[in-house]
């Protein structure tokens, strides 16, 4: 919760486009966020993990949180997934794979960068009791390309230490996304009720298919869902060839 308070406080002034899940209460935005989003995530996290195949090489499972458009709330959903995993009694880490401008570690005291975590994965621990461990982007933006190459190795090392590894991504698609498809056990697409968000998601899933990913196992979440919104879950499911589409308020 302390991590989320720092995250919400840092995100709020940045831009209205990246809203948190649900409307935040003025007295304690983190409590309102958790109260509204956790019931949906309680059902979503086990479903995401159910797609993950067992592996004799790794202790944990990796969940990639992807989006094809900015402003869908993907980073918040990634944070909440990791927090929910901890609440379920699992050890969890969240990796910010937006390697240039990722801000998932905002407000977190002393997070390791991706390059540091790769050298010393044993140092990846939570700085707050009851919160997931956090791995931020490289300390220097010019190291982002090298970090992208090393990302699968980092995920494998973290899976050996944690039950759940949540990987947040940037909305601008690069080779990092292809690497994430290779090293994760489950993939979750976050979209919103803008028609452009749905269209971009369809195009991204088609690209994943061309890259050889098993798109039938992907999960989809419509964030900040409203019954009066432009796009319904039925619309999204039809556009995504019958895929199950969940919602977050």
Short mmCIF file of C-alpha atoms in Angstrom, two decimals:
data_model
loop_
_atom_site.label_atom_id
_atom_site.label_comp_id
_atom_site.label_asym_id
_atom_site.label_seq_id
_atom_site.Cartn_x
_atom_site.Cartn_y
_atom_site.Cartn_z
CA UNK A 1 0.00 0.00 0.00
CA UNK A 2 2.90 2.35 0.74
CA UNK A 3 4.22 1.67 -2.75
CA UNK A 4 0.84 2.47 -4.26
CA UNK A 5 0.51 5.71 -2.26
CA UNK A 6 3.83 6.86 -3.69
CA UNK A 7 2.83 5.71 -7.16
CA UNK A 8 -0.53 7.50 -7.05
CA UNK A 9 1.01 10.67 -5.66
CA UNK A 10 3.61 10.73 -8.41
CA UNK A 11 1.24 9.83 -11.22
CA UNK A 12 -1.51 12.31 -10.41
CA UNK A 13 0.29 15.53 -11.33
CA UNK A 14 2.02 14.03 -14.36
CA UNK A 15 -0.87 13.73 -16.74
CA UNK A 16 -4.59 13.12 -16.55
CA UNK A 17 -4.31 10.59 -19.38
CA UNK A 18 -2.83 7.95 -17.09
CA UNK A 19 -5.66 7.64 -14.56
CA UNK A 20 -5.76 5.07 -11.82
CA UNK A 21 -8.30 2.27 -11.71
CA UNK A 22 -11.52 3.77 -10.39
CA UNK A 23 -12.11 7.26 -9.09
CA UNK A 24 -9.85 8.09 -6.19
CA UNK A 25 -11.18 9.30 -2.87
CA UNK A 26 -9.80 12.62 -1.71
CA UNK A 27 -8.92 11.45 1.81
CA UNK A 28 -6.90 8.39 0.82
CA UNK A 29 -6.53 7.68 -2.92
CA UNK A 30 -4.76 4.39 -2.33
CA UNK A 31 -7.55 2.99 -0.15
CA UNK A 32 -10.19 3.91 -2.72
CA UNK A 33 -8.10 2.43 -5.51
CA UNK A 34 -7.59 -0.81 -3.64
CA UNK A 35 -11.21 -1.12 -2.50
CA UNK A 36 -12.63 -0.80 -6.02
CA UNK A 37 -10.02 -2.68 -8.01
CA UNK A 38 -9.13 -5.60 -5.75
CA UNK A 39 -12.40 -7.57 -6.14
CA UNK A 40 -11.90 -7.66 -9.91
CA UNK A 41 -8.23 -8.49 -9.62
CA UNK A 42 -8.95 -11.24 -7.09
CA UNK A 43 -10.69 -13.09 -9.88
CA UNK A 44 -8.31 -11.97 -12.64
CA UNK A 45 -4.92 -12.87 -11.17
CA UNK A 46 -5.66 -16.61 -10.67
CA UNK A 47 -7.12 -16.74 -14.19
CA UNK A 48 -3.97 -15.17 -15.64
CA UNK A 49 -1.83 -17.72 -13.82
CA UNK A 50 -4.02 -20.61 -14.94
CA UNK A 51 -2.68 -20.15 -18.48
CA UNK A 52 0.90 -20.51 -17.27
CA UNK A 53 2.49 -23.88 -18.01
CA UNK A 54 4.42 -25.64 -15.26
CA UNK A 55 8.18 -25.45 -15.53
CA UNK A 56 10.74 -27.57 -13.78
CA UNK A 57 13.35 -24.84 -14.28
CA UNK A 58 11.60 -22.00 -12.49
CA UNK A 59 9.78 -21.62 -9.22
CA UNK A 60 7.47 -18.82 -10.30
CA UNK A 61 5.36 -17.52 -13.16
CA UNK A 62 5.82 -14.34 -15.17
CA UNK A 63 2.87 -12.18 -16.26
CA UNK A 64 3.39 -9.61 -19.00
CA UNK A 65 1.07 -6.57 -18.82
CA UNK A 66 0.79 -5.04 -22.29
CA UNK A 67 -1.16 -2.25 -23.93
CA UNK A 68 -1.35 -0.99 -27.48
CA UNK A 69 -2.24 2.58 -26.53
CA UNK A 70 -1.12 5.10 -23.96
CA UNK A 71 -3.39 6.21 -21.14
CA UNK A 72 -5.12 2.88 -20.57
CA UNK A 73 -3.88 2.58 -16.97
CA UNK A 74 -1.56 -0.32 -17.72
CA UNK A 75 1.09 0.65 -15.16
CA UNK A 76 -1.52 0.90 -12.42
CA UNK A 77 -2.98 -2.49 -13.35
CA UNK A 78 0.52 -4.01 -13.32
CA UNK A 79 1.15 -2.57 -9.85
CA UNK A 80 -2.18 -3.85 -8.54
CA UNK A 81 -1.56 -7.33 -9.95
CA UNK A 82 1.73 -7.54 -8.07
CA UNK A 83 0.14 -6.22 -4.88
CA UNK A 84 -2.75 -8.65 -5.19
CA UNK A 85 -0.33 -11.54 -5.59
CA UNK A 86 1.29 -10.54 -2.28
CA UNK A 87 -2.16 -10.36 -0.65
CA UNK A 88 -2.76 -13.92 -1.87
CA UNK A 89 0.29 -15.03 0.08
CA UNK A 90 2.68 -15.20 -2.88
CA UNK A 91 6.09 -13.61 -3.17
CA UNK A 92 6.02 -11.12 -6.02
CA UNK A 93 8.25 -8.76 -7.96
CA UNK A 94 7.34 -6.16 -10.56
CA UNK A 95 9.73 -5.26 -13.37
CA UNK A 96 9.35 -2.00 -15.29
CA UNK A 97 10.20 -2.97 -18.86
CA UNK A 98 9.42 0.53 -20.11
CA UNK A 99 13.18 0.77 -20.20
CA UNK A 100 13.47 4.41 -21.22
CA UNK A 101 10.75 6.29 -19.37
CA UNK A 102 9.24 3.78 -16.95
CA UNK A 103 7.93 5.27 -13.71
CA UNK A 104 6.60 2.22 -11.88
CA UNK A 105 9.29 2.77 -9.22
CA UNK A 106 8.24 6.36 -8.46
CA UNK A 107 7.86 6.76 -4.72
CA UNK A 108 9.63 3.47 -3.95
CA UNK A 109 12.62 3.78 -1.66
CA UNK A 110 15.83 2.45 -3.17
CA UNK A 111 14.54 0.32 -6.07
CA UNK A 112 17.15 -1.59 -8.04
CA UNK A 113 17.57 -0.76 -11.70
CA UNK A 114 17.30 -3.52 -14.32
CA UNK A 115 21.05 -3.66 -14.88
CA UNK A 116 21.72 -3.86 -11.12
CA UNK A 117 19.09 -6.58 -10.68
CA UNK A 118 20.64 -8.64 -13.47
CA UNK A 119 24.06 -8.51 -11.80
CA UNK A 120 22.72 -9.20 -8.29
CA UNK A 121 19.22 -10.74 -8.41
CA UNK A 122 19.65 -11.72 -4.75
CA UNK A 123 19.35 -8.02 -3.87
CA UNK A 124 15.84 -7.75 -5.36
CA UNK A 125 13.68 -7.48 -2.25
CA UNK A 126 10.71 -5.42 -1.13
CA UNK A 127 11.51 -2.17 0.67
CA UNK A 128 8.08 -2.20 2.34
CA UNK A 129 6.55 -5.11 4.25
CA UNK A 130 3.56 -6.55 2.43
CA UNK A 131 4.51 -4.99 -0.91
CA UNK A 132 6.14 -6.55 -3.99
CA UNK A 133 9.79 -6.04 -4.85
CA UNK A 134 10.34 -3.43 -7.57
CA UNK A 135 12.88 -3.38 -10.40
CA UNK A 136 13.06 -0.06 -12.21
CA UNK A 137 14.43 0.83 -15.65
CA UNK A 138 18.19 1.29 -16.18
CA UNK A 139 19.76 4.19 -14.35
CA UNK A 140 20.90 5.69 -17.68
CA UNK A 141 18.57 5.90 -20.63
CA UNK A 142 21.37 5.01 -23.02
CA UNK A 143 21.55 1.58 -21.35
CA UNK A 144 17.97 0.75 -22.37
CA UNK A 145 18.99 -1.18 -25.49
CA UNK A 146 21.41 -3.42 -23.58
CA UNK A 147 18.79 -3.93 -20.85
CA UNK A 148 16.26 -5.05 -23.48
CA UNK A 149 18.63 -7.78 -24.65
CA UNK A 150 19.19 -8.94 -21.07
CA UNK A 151 15.50 -8.79 -20.05
CA UNK A 152 14.69 -12.51 -20.62
CA UNK A 153 17.69 -13.51 -18.49
CA UNK A 154 16.55 -11.15 -15.73
CA UNK A 155 13.03 -12.59 -15.78
CA UNK A 156 14.37 -16.14 -15.55
CA UNK A 157 16.50 -15.21 -12.53
CA UNK A 158 13.57 -13.54 -10.81
CA UNK A 159 11.27 -16.49 -11.50
CA UNK A 160 13.74 -18.64 -9.60
CA UNK A 161 13.24 -16.42 -6.51
CA UNK A 162 9.61 -15.24 -6.68
CA UNK A 163 6.24 -16.94 -7.10
CA UNK A 164 4.98 -14.19 -9.42
CA UNK A 165 6.92 -11.74 -11.61
CA UNK A 166 4.79 -8.98 -13.16
CA UNK A 167 6.32 -7.19 -16.13
CA UNK A 168 5.06 -3.72 -16.99
CA UNK A 169 5.71 -2.45 -20.51
CA UNK A 170 5.71 0.79 -22.49
CA UNK A 171 2.90 1.63 -24.89
CA UNK A 172 5.35 2.19 -27.76
CA UNK A 173 6.06 -1.27 -29.15
CA UNK A 174 9.68 -2.32 -29.63
CA UNK A 175 11.76 -5.50 -29.57
CA UNK A 176 11.21 -5.52 -25.80
CA UNK A 177 7.63 -6.66 -26.35
CA UNK A 178 8.79 -9.58 -28.51
CA UNK A 179 11.22 -10.57 -25.76
CA UNK A 180 8.44 -10.41 -23.18
CA UNK A 181 6.25 -12.71 -25.26
CA UNK A 182 9.09 -15.25 -25.19
CA UNK A 183 9.85 -15.12 -21.48
CA UNK A 184 6.39 -14.79 -19.88
CA UNK A 185 3.92 -17.50 -18.92
CA UNK A 186 0.83 -15.32 -19.29
CA UNK A 187 0.01 -12.12 -21.19
CA UNK A 188 -2.61 -9.54 -20.25
CA UNK A 189 -3.68 -6.75 -22.57
CA UNK A 190 -5.11 -3.63 -20.94
CA UNK A 191 -7.35 -1.40 -23.03
CA UNK A 192 -10.03 1.19 -22.41
CA UNK A 193 -13.34 2.13 -24.02
CA UNK A 194 -11.90 4.36 -26.72
CA UNK A 195 -12.41 2.93 -30.19
CA UNK A 196 -8.76 3.71 -30.97
CA UNK A 197 -7.66 1.63 -27.98
CA UNK A 198 -9.62 -1.39 -29.20
CA UNK A 199 -8.36 -0.98 -32.76
CA UNK A 200 -4.76 -0.73 -31.56
CA UNK A 201 -5.22 -3.81 -29.38
CA UNK A 202 -6.49 -5.83 -32.35
CA UNK A 203 -3.48 -4.76 -34.43
CA UNK A 204 -1.08 -5.62 -31.59
CA UNK A 205 -2.60 -9.08 -31.11
CA UNK A 206 -2.33 -9.71 -34.84
CA UNK A 207 1.35 -8.77 -34.65
CA UNK A 208 1.83 -11.18 -31.74
CA UNK A 209 0.30 -13.92 -33.86
CA UNK A 210 2.72 -13.19 -36.70
CA UNK A 211 5.56 -13.42 -34.18
CA UNK A 212 4.41 -16.93 -33.30
CA UNK A 213 2.84 -16.20 -29.90
CA UNK A 214 -0.08 -18.33 -28.73
CA UNK A 215 -2.61 -15.49 -28.76
CA UNK A 216 -5.50 -17.75 -27.75
CA UNK A 217 -4.14 -17.79 -24.19
CA UNK A 218 -4.03 -13.98 -23.87
CA UNK A 219 -6.23 -12.28 -21.28
CA UNK A 220 -7.90 -8.91 -21.90
CA UNK A 221 -9.04 -6.28 -19.40
CA UNK A 222 -11.03 -3.14 -20.17
CA UNK A 223 -9.93 -0.58 -17.59
CA UNK A 224 -12.21 2.12 -16.12
CA UNK A 225 -15.21 0.33 -17.61
CA UNK A 226 -18.57 2.09 -17.62
CA UNK A 227 -21.85 0.62 -18.86
CA UNK A 228 -22.49 3.82 -20.81
CA UNK A 229 -19.07 3.73 -22.47
CA UNK A 230 -18.54 3.70 -26.22
CA UNK A 231 -17.12 0.17 -26.35
CA UNK A 232 -18.77 -2.76 -24.55
CA UNK A 233 -17.16 -6.05 -23.57
CA UNK A 234 -19.18 -7.70 -26.34
CA UNK A 235 -17.71 -5.29 -28.88
CA UNK A 236 -14.21 -6.01 -27.63
CA UNK A 237 -14.77 -9.76 -27.61
CA UNK A 238 -16.10 -9.76 -31.16
CA UNK A 239 -13.20 -7.66 -32.41
CA UNK A 240 -10.80 -10.04 -30.68
CA UNK A 241 -12.36 -13.12 -32.29
CA UNK A 242 -14.35 -14.29 -29.31
CA UNK A 243 -11.70 -13.82 -26.62
CA UNK A 244 -12.92 -13.44 -23.02
CA UNK A 245 -12.76 -9.80 -21.95
CA UNK A 246 -12.79 -8.81 -18.28
CA UNK A 247 -13.38 -5.38 -16.81
CA UNK A 248 -11.99 -3.14 -14.08
CA UNK A 249 -14.14 -0.27 -12.72
#
